[in-house]
Amino acid sequence: MKTVVDKVGSRFEWMSRDEITEFQGAALRTSVARAARSPHYSAKFDELGIDPNDIRLTKDITRLPFTTKEDLRLSYPDKMLTVDREQVVRLHTSSGTTGKPTAIMHTQQDIDCWAELMARCLAMTGATSQDVFQNMSGYGMFTGGLGLHYGAERLGMLVIPAGPGQTARQIMLIRDFGVTCIHSTPSYFMHVAEKMIQDGDDPKPLGIERAFCGAEPYTEELRAKLQDLYGCRVYNSYGLSEMMGPGVAFECTYQDGMHVWEDAYLVEIIDPETLEPVKEGAVGELVMTTLRREAMPIIRYRTRDLTSILGGECRCGRKHARMARFVGRSDDMLIVGGVNVFPSQIEEVIMRNDWLGGNYVIQLAKQGALDKMTVKVEIAQAVFDGSLDNIRTKRDELANQVKDQVGFTVNVEVVEPGSLPASEGKAKRVMDER
Ligand code: AMP
Ligand code: ZN
């Protein structure tokens, strides 16, 4: 393991807690001073009477303002930039669906840092230069493509930049080139397996050893199903464009929470209502500050993603903090008849039923003044005999399980395999027609 780590050149990976804290203090000072050079932060600091020189230690972070998606939009295209345009070598925008996107710019040093962080993530799962890696993530503006690509090349893997979609071609490439590692959204990875099963094929003999899955929330139950279908290990991968992209946090071989690289990011978990830090170990909104970014340092970015910091030390020996699997985003929370529900709660129940497939949607509609939730889920190909008539009892059991989970009655419809829209990137699970 060590030799691989040395190969990706990371002196940060095995830092002790004291080293991390010391490094973070110095890096925060640099980052804040650098941010103050941008039009956005210089105006903000002036307005709030903040002198960047007063920020000495990591605990001083709370004196700084939060940065929101809205701040990024308002400073579009370059009001957070701290270097001359000439030094910028790359631009990514985040996958916003409406209005102006948010643009993140990088210097060569930023791109190198990103590749290093990403290579560290991949090596942490045991991947080496011997592996053949197929990247099923979108290239282009979406950071999942180039992010993983550069990291995997840094590690010396053979990289196949397949991009998403064209499922038959994906399977052919995996077979023909002996692919051992995959990067995909969990929903698309599930789709590939189900497509194979539907065609009378089996994903297991493909010989995939590791899959890096992220870009959208998914449950432990969905992970288990994928691991079972492919006979491989699925590692949770977290990142967001604002913080570079993937490579922010990743699971090690213990698959017990994602190590967040604290030499690159200062992490806080806050209560989204009060904006105060949550109690140690409690779930809240993840807030991140970049520590090594040159072109566009971002301070206290409110990710809207909900997680907690796990206590205790990881068995792998790395001291970088671990984050729990994400519950979802605060803006993903559904309010149905006054009750709060996360789509992941429904997913958990579905994935526990092995007679069901891996694709589902949640529909919300108004029935008079009342909210009505319908969950549509595909039956597994293996148990489907051409008719849905004989599964009524099972469907009613499922409806009861969902009711137990969310606390209200939900209409459950079981549909034929392959009949729900399949996703190639981030799955759209919720259709809110209210
Ligand atoms: P993007 O802005 O397109 O880079 O998307 C980043 C967002 O994707 C994050 O803010 C999260 O909401 C979501 N995301 C990424 N990775 C994960 C993960 N492993 N689990 C849950 N959500 C994730
Ligand atoms: Zn670990």
Tab-separated table of C-alpha atoms and ligand atoms in Angstrom:
chain	number	residue	atom	x	y	z
A	1	MET	CA	0.000	0.000	0.000
A	2	LYS	CA	2.725	2.451	0.999
A	3	THR	CA	4.585	2.136	-2.304
A	4	VAL	CA	1.424	2.924	-4.228
A	5	VAL	CA	0.854	5.939	-2.031
A	6	ASP	CA	4.414	7.102	-2.604
A	7	LYS	CA	3.836	6.737	-6.307
A	8	VAL	CA	0.921	9.172	-6.239
A	9	GLY	CA	3.153	11.490	-4.281
A	10	SER	CA	1.033	12.204	-1.268
A	11	ARG	CA	2.830	13.388	1.826
A	12	PHE	CA	-0.537	14.281	3.329
A	13	GLU	CA	-2.301	10.942	3.418
A	14	TRP	CA	-0.780	9.581	6.611
A	15	MET	CA	-0.512	12.805	8.630
A	16	SER	CA	-1.202	12.532	12.360
A	17	ARG	CA	-4.022	14.561	13.924
A	18	ASP	CA	-1.498	17.111	15.205
A	19	GLU	CA	0.051	17.452	11.774
A	20	ILE	CA	-3.376	17.896	10.200
A	21	THR	CA	-4.328	20.621	12.676
A	22	GLU	CA	-1.056	22.452	12.236
A	23	PHE	CA	-1.215	22.218	8.478
A	24	GLN	CA	-4.835	23.381	8.428
A	25	GLY	CA	-4.075	26.486	10.485
A	26	ALA	CA	-1.344	27.607	8.110
A	27	ALA	CA	-3.325	26.679	5.018
A	28	LEU	CA	-6.390	28.540	6.275
A	29	ARG	CA	-4.351	31.719	6.774
A	30	THR	CA	-3.052	31.453	3.216
A	31	SER	CA	-6.476	30.641	1.828
A	32	VAL	CA	-8.228	33.552	3.538
A	33	ALA	CA	-5.508	36.020	2.525
A	34	ARG	CA	-5.779	34.744	-1.021
A	35	ALA	CA	-9.585	34.914	-1.050
A	36	ALA	CA	-9.382	38.546	0.064
A	37	ARG	CA	-7.815	39.322	-3.309
A	38	SER	CA	-11.019	38.427	-5.139
A	39	PRO	CA	-13.648	41.127	-5.752
A	40	HIS	CA	-16.316	39.032	-4.020
A	41	TYR	CA	-14.495	38.315	-0.758
A	42	SER	CA	-12.746	41.659	-0.524
A	43	ALA	CA	-16.136	43.404	-0.683
A	44	LYS	CA	-17.629	40.911	1.765
A	45	PHE	CA	-14.765	41.236	4.270
A	46	ASP	CA	-14.961	45.063	4.040
A	47	GLU	CA	-18.691	45.004	4.592
A	48	LEU	CA	-18.332	42.793	7.681
A	49	GLY	CA	-15.194	44.529	8.978
A	50	ILE	CA	-13.109	41.362	8.763
A	51	ASP	CA	-9.341	41.673	8.675
A	52	PRO	CA	-7.960	38.474	7.102
A	53	ASN	CA	-4.914	38.787	9.400
A	54	ASP	CA	-7.157	38.092	12.392
A	55	ILE	CA	-7.799	34.564	11.170
A	56	ARG	CA	-4.953	32.604	12.779
A	57	LEU	CA	-6.294	29.197	13.800
A	58	THR	CA	-8.893	26.819	12.426
A	59	LYS	CA	-11.269	27.734	15.246
A	60	ASP	CA	-11.297	31.321	13.939
A	61	ILE	CA	-13.219	30.051	10.924
A	62	THR	CA	-16.537	30.857	12.627
A	63	ARG	CA	-15.718	34.551	12.341
A	64	LEU	CA	-15.925	34.283	8.573
A	65	PRO	CA	-19.142	34.474	6.554
A	66	PHE	CA	-20.723	31.507	4.826
A	67	THR	CA	-20.643	31.252	1.047
A	68	THR	CA	-23.813	30.030	-0.650
A	69	LYS	CA	-24.722	28.863	-4.130
A	70	GLU	CA	-26.349	32.280	-4.526
A	71	ASP	CA	-23.003	34.007	-3.793
A	72	LEU	CA	-21.444	31.882	-6.507
A	73	ARG	CA	-24.202	32.820	-8.935
A	74	LEU	CA	-23.863	36.513	-8.121
A	75	SER	CA	-20.125	36.396	-8.606
A	76	TYR	CA	-20.482	34.628	-11.972
A	77	PRO	CA	-18.409	34.576	-14.088
A	78	ASP	CA	-15.226	35.532	-12.218
A	79	LYS	CA	-15.726	37.700	-9.137
A	80	MET	CA	-14.236	35.022	-6.899
A	81	LEU	CA	-11.139	34.671	-9.023
A	82	THR	CA	-7.860	35.563	-7.303
A	83	VAL	CA	-5.420	35.141	-10.198
A	84	ASP	CA	-5.062	36.643	-13.667
A	85	ARG	CA	-7.164	34.957	-16.325
A	86	GLU	CA	-3.885	33.994	-17.954
A	87	GLN	CA	-3.145	31.590	-15.109
A	88	VAL	CA	-6.489	29.824	-15.424
A	89	VAL	CA	-6.245	26.556	-17.312
A	90	ARG	CA	-9.690	25.006	-16.760
A	91	LEU	CA	-13.272	25.960	-16.143
A	92	HIS	CA	-16.100	23.746	-14.893
A	93	THR	CA	-19.682	24.653	-14.206
A	94	SER	CA	-21.925	22.875	-11.764
A	95	SER	CA	-24.907	20.874	-12.893
A	96	GLY	CA	-27.507	23.481	-11.945
A	97	THR	CA	-30.799	23.086	-13.719
A	98	THR	CA	-32.079	26.660	-13.844
A	99	GLY	CA	-30.651	30.102	-14.520
A	100	LYS	CA	-26.957	30.913	-14.622
A	101	PRO	CA	-24.645	28.079	-13.672
A	102	THR	CA	-21.865	28.479	-11.159
A	103	ALA	CA	-18.423	28.527	-12.687
A	104	ILE	CA	-15.307	27.221	-10.963
A	105	MET	CA	-11.894	28.029	-12.408
A	106	HIS	CA	-8.600	26.250	-11.837
A	107	THR	CA	-4.906	26.972	-12.212
A	108	GLN	CA	-2.491	24.227	-13.236
A	109	GLN	CA	-1.628	23.780	-9.571
A	110	ASP	CA	-5.329	23.277	-8.759
A	111	ILE	CA	-5.663	20.635	-11.450
A	112	ASP	CA	-2.534	18.878	-10.138
A	113	CYS	CA	-3.863	18.979	-6.593
A	114	TRP	CA	-7.203	17.574	-7.732
A	115	ALA	CA	-5.488	14.723	-9.593
A	116	GLU	CA	-3.392	13.972	-6.527
A	117	LEU	CA	-6.417	13.897	-4.207
A	118	MET	CA	-8.290	11.703	-6.635
A	119	ALA	CA	-5.362	9.299	-7.077
A	120	ARG	CA	-5.131	9.082	-3.292
A	121	CYS	CA	-8.821	8.101	-3.168
A	122	LEU	CA	-8.413	5.371	-5.756
A	123	ALA	CA	-5.251	3.987	-4.159
A	124	MET	CA	-7.054	3.938	-0.804
A	125	THR	CA	-9.406	1.251	-2.185
A	126	GLY	CA	-6.435	-0.893	-3.167
A	127	ALA	CA	-6.510	0.078	-6.854
A	128	THR	CA	-3.089	0.186	-8.541
A	129	SER	CA	-1.470	0.809	-11.905
A	130	GLN	CA	-2.315	-2.816	-12.731
A	131	ASP	CA	-6.005	-1.968	-12.938
A	132	VAL	CA	-8.057	-1.233	-16.014
A	133	PHE	CA	-10.512	1.530	-15.309
A	134	GLN	CA	-13.686	2.367	-17.215
A	135	ASN	CA	-15.090	5.790	-16.469
A	136	MET	CA	-18.836	5.807	-17.139
A	137	SER	CA	-19.215	9.332	-15.888
A	138	GLY	CA	-20.040	12.286	-18.122
A	139	TYR	CA	-17.048	14.170	-19.507
A	140	GLY	CA	-17.256	17.867	-20.285
A	141	MET	CA	-18.531	20.395	-17.781
A	142	PHE	CA	-19.557	17.688	-15.312
A	143	THR	CA	-16.578	17.086	-13.023
A	144	GLY	CA	-17.074	13.330	-12.640
A	145	GLY	CA	-15.468	12.562	-15.998
A	146	LEU	CA	-12.233	14.538	-16.001
A	147	GLY	CA	-11.883	14.370	-12.195
A	148	LEU	CA	-11.652	10.597	-12.038
A	149	HIS	CA	-9.808	10.475	-15.340
A	150	TYR	CA	-6.847	12.558	-14.187
A	151	GLY	CA	-6.669	10.757	-10.845
A	152	ALA	CA	-6.699	7.331	-12.444
A	153	GLU	CA	-4.015	8.337	-14.939
A	154	ARG	CA	-1.933	9.736	-12.088
A	155	LEU	CA	-2.144	6.321	-10.457
A	156	GLY	CA	-1.038	4.772	-13.731
A	157	MET	CA	-4.208	2.843	-14.508
A	158	LEU	CA	-5.271	2.095	-18.049
A	159	VAL	CA	-8.189	4.497	-18.427
A	160	ILE	CA	-11.128	3.972	-20.760
A	161	PRO	CA	-13.020	7.294	-20.994
A	162	ALA	CA	-16.297	5.630	-21.981
A	163	GLY	CA	-18.615	8.322	-20.644
A	164	PRO	CA	-22.220	7.429	-19.773
A	165	GLY	CA	-24.796	5.576	-21.833
A	166	GLN	CA	-24.589	3.134	-24.743
A	167	THR	CA	-24.930	0.264	-22.329
A	168	ALA	CA	-24.189	-2.517	-24.815
A	169	ARG	CA	-20.912	-0.809	-25.719
A	170	GLN	CA	-20.017	-0.389	-22.044
A	171	ILE	CA	-20.415	-4.113	-21.490
A	172	MET	CA	-18.400	-4.936	-24.592
A	173	LEU	CA	-15.519	-2.688	-23.466
A	174	ILE	CA	-15.536	-4.178	-19.966
A	175	ARG	CA	-15.237	-7.657	-21.453
A	176	ASP	CA	-12.764	-6.906	-24.205
A	177	PHE	CA	-10.287	-4.982	-22.067
A	178	GLY	CA	-10.628	-6.881	-18.783
A	179	VAL	CA	-11.913	-3.860	-16.871
A	180	THR	CA	-11.388	-4.231	-13.112
A	181	CYS	CA	-12.559	-0.802	-11.889
A	182	ILE	CA	-15.635	1.238	-12.777
A	183	HIS	CA	-16.777	4.742	-12.006
A	184	SER	CA	-20.487	5.380	-12.342
A	185	THR	CA	-23.494	6.805	-10.609
A	186	PRO	CA	-24.985	3.967	-8.555
A	187	SER	CA	-28.238	4.239	-10.525
A	188	TYR	CA	-26.531	3.768	-13.891
A	189	PHE	CA	-24.346	0.950	-12.558
A	190	MET	CA	-27.564	-0.752	-11.429
A	191	HIS	CA	-29.077	-0.191	-14.848
A	192	VAL	CA	-26.126	-1.873	-16.573
A	193	ALA	CA	-26.528	-4.961	-14.357
A	194	GLU	CA	-30.268	-5.132	-14.923
A	195	LYS	CA	-29.861	-4.723	-18.665
A	196	MET	CA	-27.471	-7.683	-18.686
A	197	ILE	CA	-29.833	-9.843	-16.641
A	198	GLN	CA	-32.702	-8.882	-18.918
A	199	ASP	CA	-30.646	-10.071	-21.876
A	200	GLY	CA	-30.028	-13.401	-20.144
A	201	ASP	CA	-26.480	-12.409	-19.211
A	202	ASP	CA	-24.783	-12.283	-15.792
A	203	PRO	CA	-22.690	-9.333	-14.522
A	204	LYS	CA	-20.558	-11.447	-12.138
A	205	PRO	CA	-18.243	-13.101	-14.682
A	206	LEU	CA	-17.275	-9.641	-15.986
A	207	GLY	CA	-14.675	-9.723	-13.229
A	208	ILE	CA	-15.156	-6.154	-11.999
A	209	GLU	CA	-13.378	-5.848	-8.657
A	210	ARG	CA	-14.160	-2.304	-7.586
A	211	ALA	CA	-16.788	0.252	-8.447
A	212	PHE	CA	-16.544	3.867	-7.362
A	213	CYS	CA	-20.083	5.162	-7.036
A	214	GLY	CA	-21.231	8.647	-6.146
A	215	ALA	CA	-22.630	11.927	-7.498
A	216	GLU	CA	-26.030	11.120	-5.988
A	217	PRO	CA	-27.306	9.817	-2.680
A	218	TYR	CA	-27.736	6.075	-2.318
A	219	THR	CA	-28.362	3.763	0.572
A	220	GLU	CA	-26.282	1.017	2.171
A	221	GLU	CA	-28.985	-1.356	0.893
A	222	LEU	CA	-28.452	-0.270	-2.719
A	223	ARG	CA	-24.706	-0.696	-2.285
A	224	ALA	CA	-25.281	-4.236	-0.966
A	225	LYS	CA	-27.444	-5.059	-3.966
A	226	LEU	CA	-24.818	-3.796	-6.417
A	227	GLN	CA	-22.049	-5.689	-4.635
A	228	ASP	CA	-24.137	-8.809	-4.809
A	229	LEU	CA	-25.061	-8.438	-8.486
A	230	TYR	CA	-21.490	-7.818	-9.643
A	231	GLY	CA	-19.577	-9.712	-6.963
A	232	CYS	CA	-17.437	-6.605	-6.500
A	233	ARG	CA	-16.802	-3.972	-3.848
A	234	VAL	CA	-18.628	-0.681	-4.227
A	235	TYR	CA	-16.889	2.349	-2.722
A	236	ASN	CA	-18.771	5.501	-1.881
A	237	SER	CA	-17.320	8.603	-3.525
A	238	TYR	CA	-18.288	12.169	-2.649
A	239	GLY	CA	-17.508	15.473	-4.232
A	240	LEU	CA	-19.058	18.594	-5.654
A	241	SER	CA	-18.025	20.987	-8.390
A	242	GLU	CA	-17.667	23.885	-5.982
A	243	MET	CA	-14.962	21.955	-4.100
A	244	MET	CA	-13.314	20.733	-7.330
A	245	GLY	CA	-15.499	17.694	-7.993
A	246	PRO	CA	-14.961	14.065	-6.971
A	247	GLY	CA	-11.963	13.422	-4.751
A	248	VAL	CA	-13.278	15.307	-1.730
A	249	ALA	CA	-14.101	12.192	0.297
A	250	PHE	CA	-13.858	8.466	-0.420
A	251	GLU	CA	-14.098	5.170	1.352
A	252	CYS	CA	-11.040	3.096	2.170
A	253	THR	CA	-11.036	-0.708	2.018
A	254	TYR	CA	-12.938	-0.830	5.327
A	255	GLN	CA	-15.966	0.812	3.646
A	256	ASP	CA	-16.875	2.438	6.918
A	257	GLY	CA	-17.494	6.101	6.135
A	258	MET	CA	-15.664	8.344	3.692
A	259	HIS	CA	-12.332	9.901	4.611
A	260	VAL	CA	-12.452	13.584	3.779
A	261	TRP	CA	-9.039	14.967	2.833
A	262	GLU	CA	-8.476	17.485	5.568
A	263	ASP	CA	-5.288	18.881	4.067
A	264	ALA	CA	-7.465	20.202	1.250
A	265	TYR	CA	-10.753	20.913	3.033
A	266	LEU	CA	-11.730	22.305	6.389
A	267	VAL	CA	-14.977	20.641	7.385
A	268	GLU	CA	-17.779	21.869	9.612
A	269	ILE	CA	-21.218	20.372	10.265
A	270	ILE	CA	-23.843	22.966	11.099
A	271	ASP	CA	-27.496	23.070	11.977
A	272	PRO	CA	-29.051	24.518	8.794
A	273	GLU	CA	-31.614	26.457	10.856
A	274	THR	CA	-29.442	28.044	13.546
A	275	LEU	CA	-26.181	27.921	11.531
A	276	GLU	CA	-24.412	26.835	14.726
A	277	PRO	CA	-22.163	23.748	14.840
A	278	VAL	CA	-24.077	20.559	15.648
A	279	LYS	CA	-23.155	18.395	18.631
A	280	GLU	CA	-20.255	16.041	17.929
A	281	GLY	CA	-21.440	13.202	15.721
A	282	ALA	CA	-24.876	14.684	14.977
A	283	VAL	CA	-26.303	15.000	11.464
A	284	GLY	CA	-26.239	18.436	9.899
A	285	GLU	CA	-25.274	20.393	6.817
A	286	LEU	CA	-21.739	19.957	5.568
A	287	VAL	CA	-19.830	23.236	5.233
A	288	MET	CA	-16.443	23.232	3.519
A	289	THR	CA	-13.536	25.617	3.102
A	290	THR	CA	-10.891	24.995	0.469
A	291	LEU	CA	-7.375	24.961	1.923
A	292	ARG	CA	-5.197	24.326	-1.087
A	293	ARG	CA	-7.077	26.006	-3.902
A	294	GLU	CA	-5.300	28.736	-5.799
A	295	ALA	CA	-7.592	30.226	-8.470
A	296	MET	CA	-10.834	30.297	-6.507
A	297	PRO	CA	-10.641	29.685	-2.782
A	298	ILE	CA	-14.112	29.240	-1.302
A	299	ILE	CA	-14.814	29.914	2.334
A	300	ARG	CA	-17.420	28.087	4.403
A	301	TYR	CA	-19.408	26.797	1.462
A	302	ARG	CA	-22.864	25.588	2.452
A	303	THR	CA	-23.159	22.353	0.505
A	304	ARG	CA	-26.793	21.604	1.553
A	305	ASP	CA	-25.644	17.986	1.884
A	306	LEU	CA	-26.592	16.284	5.130
A	307	THR	CA	-24.153	14.016	6.932
A	308	SER	CA	-22.318	13.540	10.215
A	309	ILE	CA	-18.707	13.021	11.248
A	310	LEU	CA	-18.080	9.505	12.524
A	311	GLY	CA	-16.350	9.092	15.862
A	312	GLY	CA	-13.369	6.859	16.601
A	313	GLU	CA	-10.475	5.931	14.384
A	314	CYS	CA	-10.622	4.064	11.134
A	315	ARG	CA	-9.003	0.642	11.154
A	316	CYS	CA	-6.912	1.654	8.131
A	317	GLY	CA	-4.890	4.026	10.312
A	318	ARG	CA	-5.598	7.185	8.333
A	319	LYS	CA	-6.414	10.084	10.582
A	320	HIS	CA	-8.478	12.119	8.118
A	321	ALA	CA	-12.036	12.419	9.459
A	322	ARG	CA	-14.738	10.142	8.132
A	323	MET	CA	-18.171	11.254	7.002
A	324	ALA	CA	-21.237	9.064	7.192
A	325	ARG	CA	-23.195	8.141	4.093
A	326	PHE	CA	-25.247	11.171	3.033
A	327	VAL	CA	-28.866	11.249	4.107
A	328	GLY	CA	-29.572	13.484	1.100
A	329	ARG	CA	-29.656	17.197	0.486
A	330	SER	CA	-31.670	19.552	2.630
A	331	ASP	CA	-33.473	20.617	-0.552
A	332	ASP	CA	-34.300	16.956	-1.393
A	333	MET	CA	-36.437	16.572	1.672
A	334	LEU	CA	-40.072	15.972	0.735
A	335	ILE	CA	-42.877	17.298	2.864
A	336	VAL	CA	-45.868	15.038	2.392
A	337	GLY	CA	-48.989	15.909	4.342
A	338	GLY	CA	-46.786	17.720	6.844
A	339	VAL	CA	-44.411	14.773	7.313
A	340	ASN	CA	-40.729	15.050	6.331
A	341	VAL	CA	-39.441	12.237	4.132
A	342	PHE	CA	-36.147	11.663	2.382
A	343	PRO	CA	-36.219	9.563	-0.799
A	344	SER	CA	-33.444	7.463	0.768
A	345	GLN	CA	-35.891	6.199	3.404
A	346	ILE	CA	-38.048	4.708	0.656
A	347	GLU	CA	-35.011	3.323	-1.171
A	348	GLU	CA	-33.905	1.518	1.967
A	349	VAL	CA	-37.168	-0.437	2.114
A	350	ILE	CA	-37.188	-1.242	-1.598
A	351	MET	CA	-33.632	-2.557	-1.618
A	352	ARG	CA	-34.323	-4.871	1.320
A	353	ASN	CA	-36.777	-6.797	-0.903
A	354	ASP	CA	-34.817	-9.044	-3.191
A	355	TRP	CA	-37.840	-9.759	-5.401
A	356	LEU	CA	-37.622	-6.126	-6.551
A	357	GLY	CA	-35.224	-4.596	-9.078
A	358	GLY	CA	-33.066	-1.554	-8.481
A	359	ASN	CA	-35.074	1.128	-10.263
A	360	TYR	CA	-37.879	3.119	-8.688
A	361	VAL	CA	-39.585	6.521	-8.825
A	362	ILE	CA	-41.545	8.498	-6.278
A	363	GLN	CA	-44.515	10.496	-7.562
A	364	LEU	CA	-46.229	13.206	-5.586
A	365	ALA	CA	-49.633	14.577	-6.520
A	366	LYS	CA	-52.544	16.407	-4.962
A	367	GLN	CA	-55.759	14.516	-4.345
A	368	GLY	CA	-58.164	17.276	-3.400
A	369	ALA	CA	-56.390	19.101	-0.620
A	370	LEU	CA	-54.302	16.081	0.325
A	371	ASP	CA	-50.837	15.016	-0.754
A	372	LYS	CA	-50.605	11.599	-2.317
A	373	MET	CA	-47.387	9.653	-2.688
A	374	THR	CA	-47.004	6.821	-5.171
A	375	VAL	CA	-43.927	4.633	-5.291
A	376	LYS	CA	-43.385	2.793	-8.556
A	377	VAL	CA	-40.830	0.042	-8.479
A	378	GLU	CA	-39.762	-2.591	-11.001
A	379	ILE	CA	-40.023	-6.267	-10.169
A	380	ALA	CA	-36.698	-8.129	-10.451
A	381	GLN	CA	-36.148	-9.836	-13.782
A	382	ALA	CA	-35.277	-13.112	-12.015
A	383	VAL	CA	-38.753	-13.469	-10.462
A	384	PHE	CA	-40.791	-11.971	-13.289
A	385	ASP	CA	-42.772	-14.641	-15.131
A	386	GLY	CA	-44.580	-12.365	-17.549
A	387	SER	CA	-47.418	-11.445	-15.225
A	388	LEU	CA	-47.813	-9.181	-12.215
A	389	ASP	CA	-51.066	-10.801	-11.070
A	390	ASN	CA	-49.559	-13.160	-8.511
A	391	ILE	CA	-47.535	-10.603	-6.582
A	392	ARG	CA	-50.450	-8.761	-4.948
A	393	THR	CA	-49.672	-10.106	-1.492
A	394	LYS	CA	-46.038	-9.156	-1.808
A	395	ARG	CA	-46.974	-5.715	-3.031
A	396	ASP	CA	-49.273	-5.193	-0.041
A	397	GLU	CA	-46.463	-6.294	2.285
A	398	LEU	CA	-44.192	-3.768	0.616
A	399	ALA	CA	-46.803	-1.016	1.044
A	400	ASN	CA	-46.926	-1.878	4.759
A	401	GLN	CA	-43.138	-1.747	5.054
A	402	VAL	CA	-43.090	1.671	3.388
A	403	LYS	CA	-45.854	2.858	5.694
A	404	ASP	CA	-43.895	1.644	8.738
A	405	GLN	CA	-40.873	3.555	7.501
A	406	VAL	CA	-42.476	6.898	6.650
A	407	GLY	CA	-45.508	6.914	8.920
A	408	PHE	CA	-48.274	7.390	6.359
A	409	THR	CA	-50.006	5.350	3.679
A	410	VAL	CA	-48.247	5.249	0.349
A	411	ASN	CA	-49.617	3.874	-2.866
A	412	VAL	CA	-47.228	1.201	-4.169
A	413	GLU	CA	-47.188	0.037	-7.785
A	414	VAL	CA	-44.980	-2.801	-8.959
A	415	VAL	CA	-44.200	-2.593	-12.663
A	416	GLU	CA	-42.423	-4.752	-15.238
A	417	PRO	CA	-38.613	-4.846	-15.433
A	418	GLY	CA	-37.181	-2.088	-17.624
A	419	SER	CA	-40.414	-0.082	-17.747
A	420	LEU	CA	-39.298	2.922	-15.673
A	421	PRO	CA	-37.032	5.559	-17.207
A	422	ALA	CA	-33.375	4.553	-16.779
A	423	SER	CA	-30.786	7.121	-15.825
A	424	GLU	CA	-27.350	7.520	-17.355
A	425	GLY	CA	-26.128	10.163	-14.919
A	426	LYS	CA	-27.751	11.389	-11.746
A	427	ALA	CA	-31.087	9.594	-11.338
A	428	LYS	CA	-34.235	11.642	-11.157
A	429	ARG	CA	-36.206	9.684	-8.587
A	430	VAL	CA	-38.835	12.194	-7.553
A	431	MET	CA	-41.606	13.580	-9.738
A	432	ASP	CA	-43.422	16.218	-7.756
A	433	GLU	CA	-46.606	17.150	-9.586
A	434	ARG	CA	-48.213	19.084	-6.739
B	1	AMP	P1	-22.175	18.492	-8.773
B	1	AMP	O1	-22.433	19.902	-8.365
B	1	AMP	O2	-22.768	18.140	-10.068
B	1	AMP	O3	-20.739	18.194	-8.677
B	1	AMP	O4	-22.933	17.589	-7.717
B	1	AMP	C1	-22.526	17.556	-6.389
B	1	AMP	C2	-23.627	17.031	-5.509
B	1	AMP	O5	-23.894	15.646	-5.772
B	1	AMP	C3	-23.286	17.071	-4.048
B	1	AMP	O6	-23.466	18.343	-3.497
B	1	AMP	C4	-24.240	16.023	-3.486
B	1	AMP	O7	-25.537	16.567	-3.325
B	1	AMP	C5	-24.294	14.975	-4.577
B	1	AMP	N1	-23.367	13.873	-4.273
B	1	AMP	C6	-22.142	13.672	-4.784
B	1	AMP	N2	-21.591	12.537	-4.296
B	1	AMP	C7	-22.481	12.001	-3.438
B	1	AMP	C8	-22.502	10.828	-2.598
B	1	AMP	N3	-21.512	9.958	-2.571
B	1	AMP	N4	-23.604	10.640	-1.832
B	1	AMP	C9	-24.622	11.516	-1.854
B	1	AMP	N5	-24.672	12.606	-2.620
B	1	AMP	C10	-23.615	12.857	-3.412
B	2	ZN	ZN	-10.023	4.162	6.599
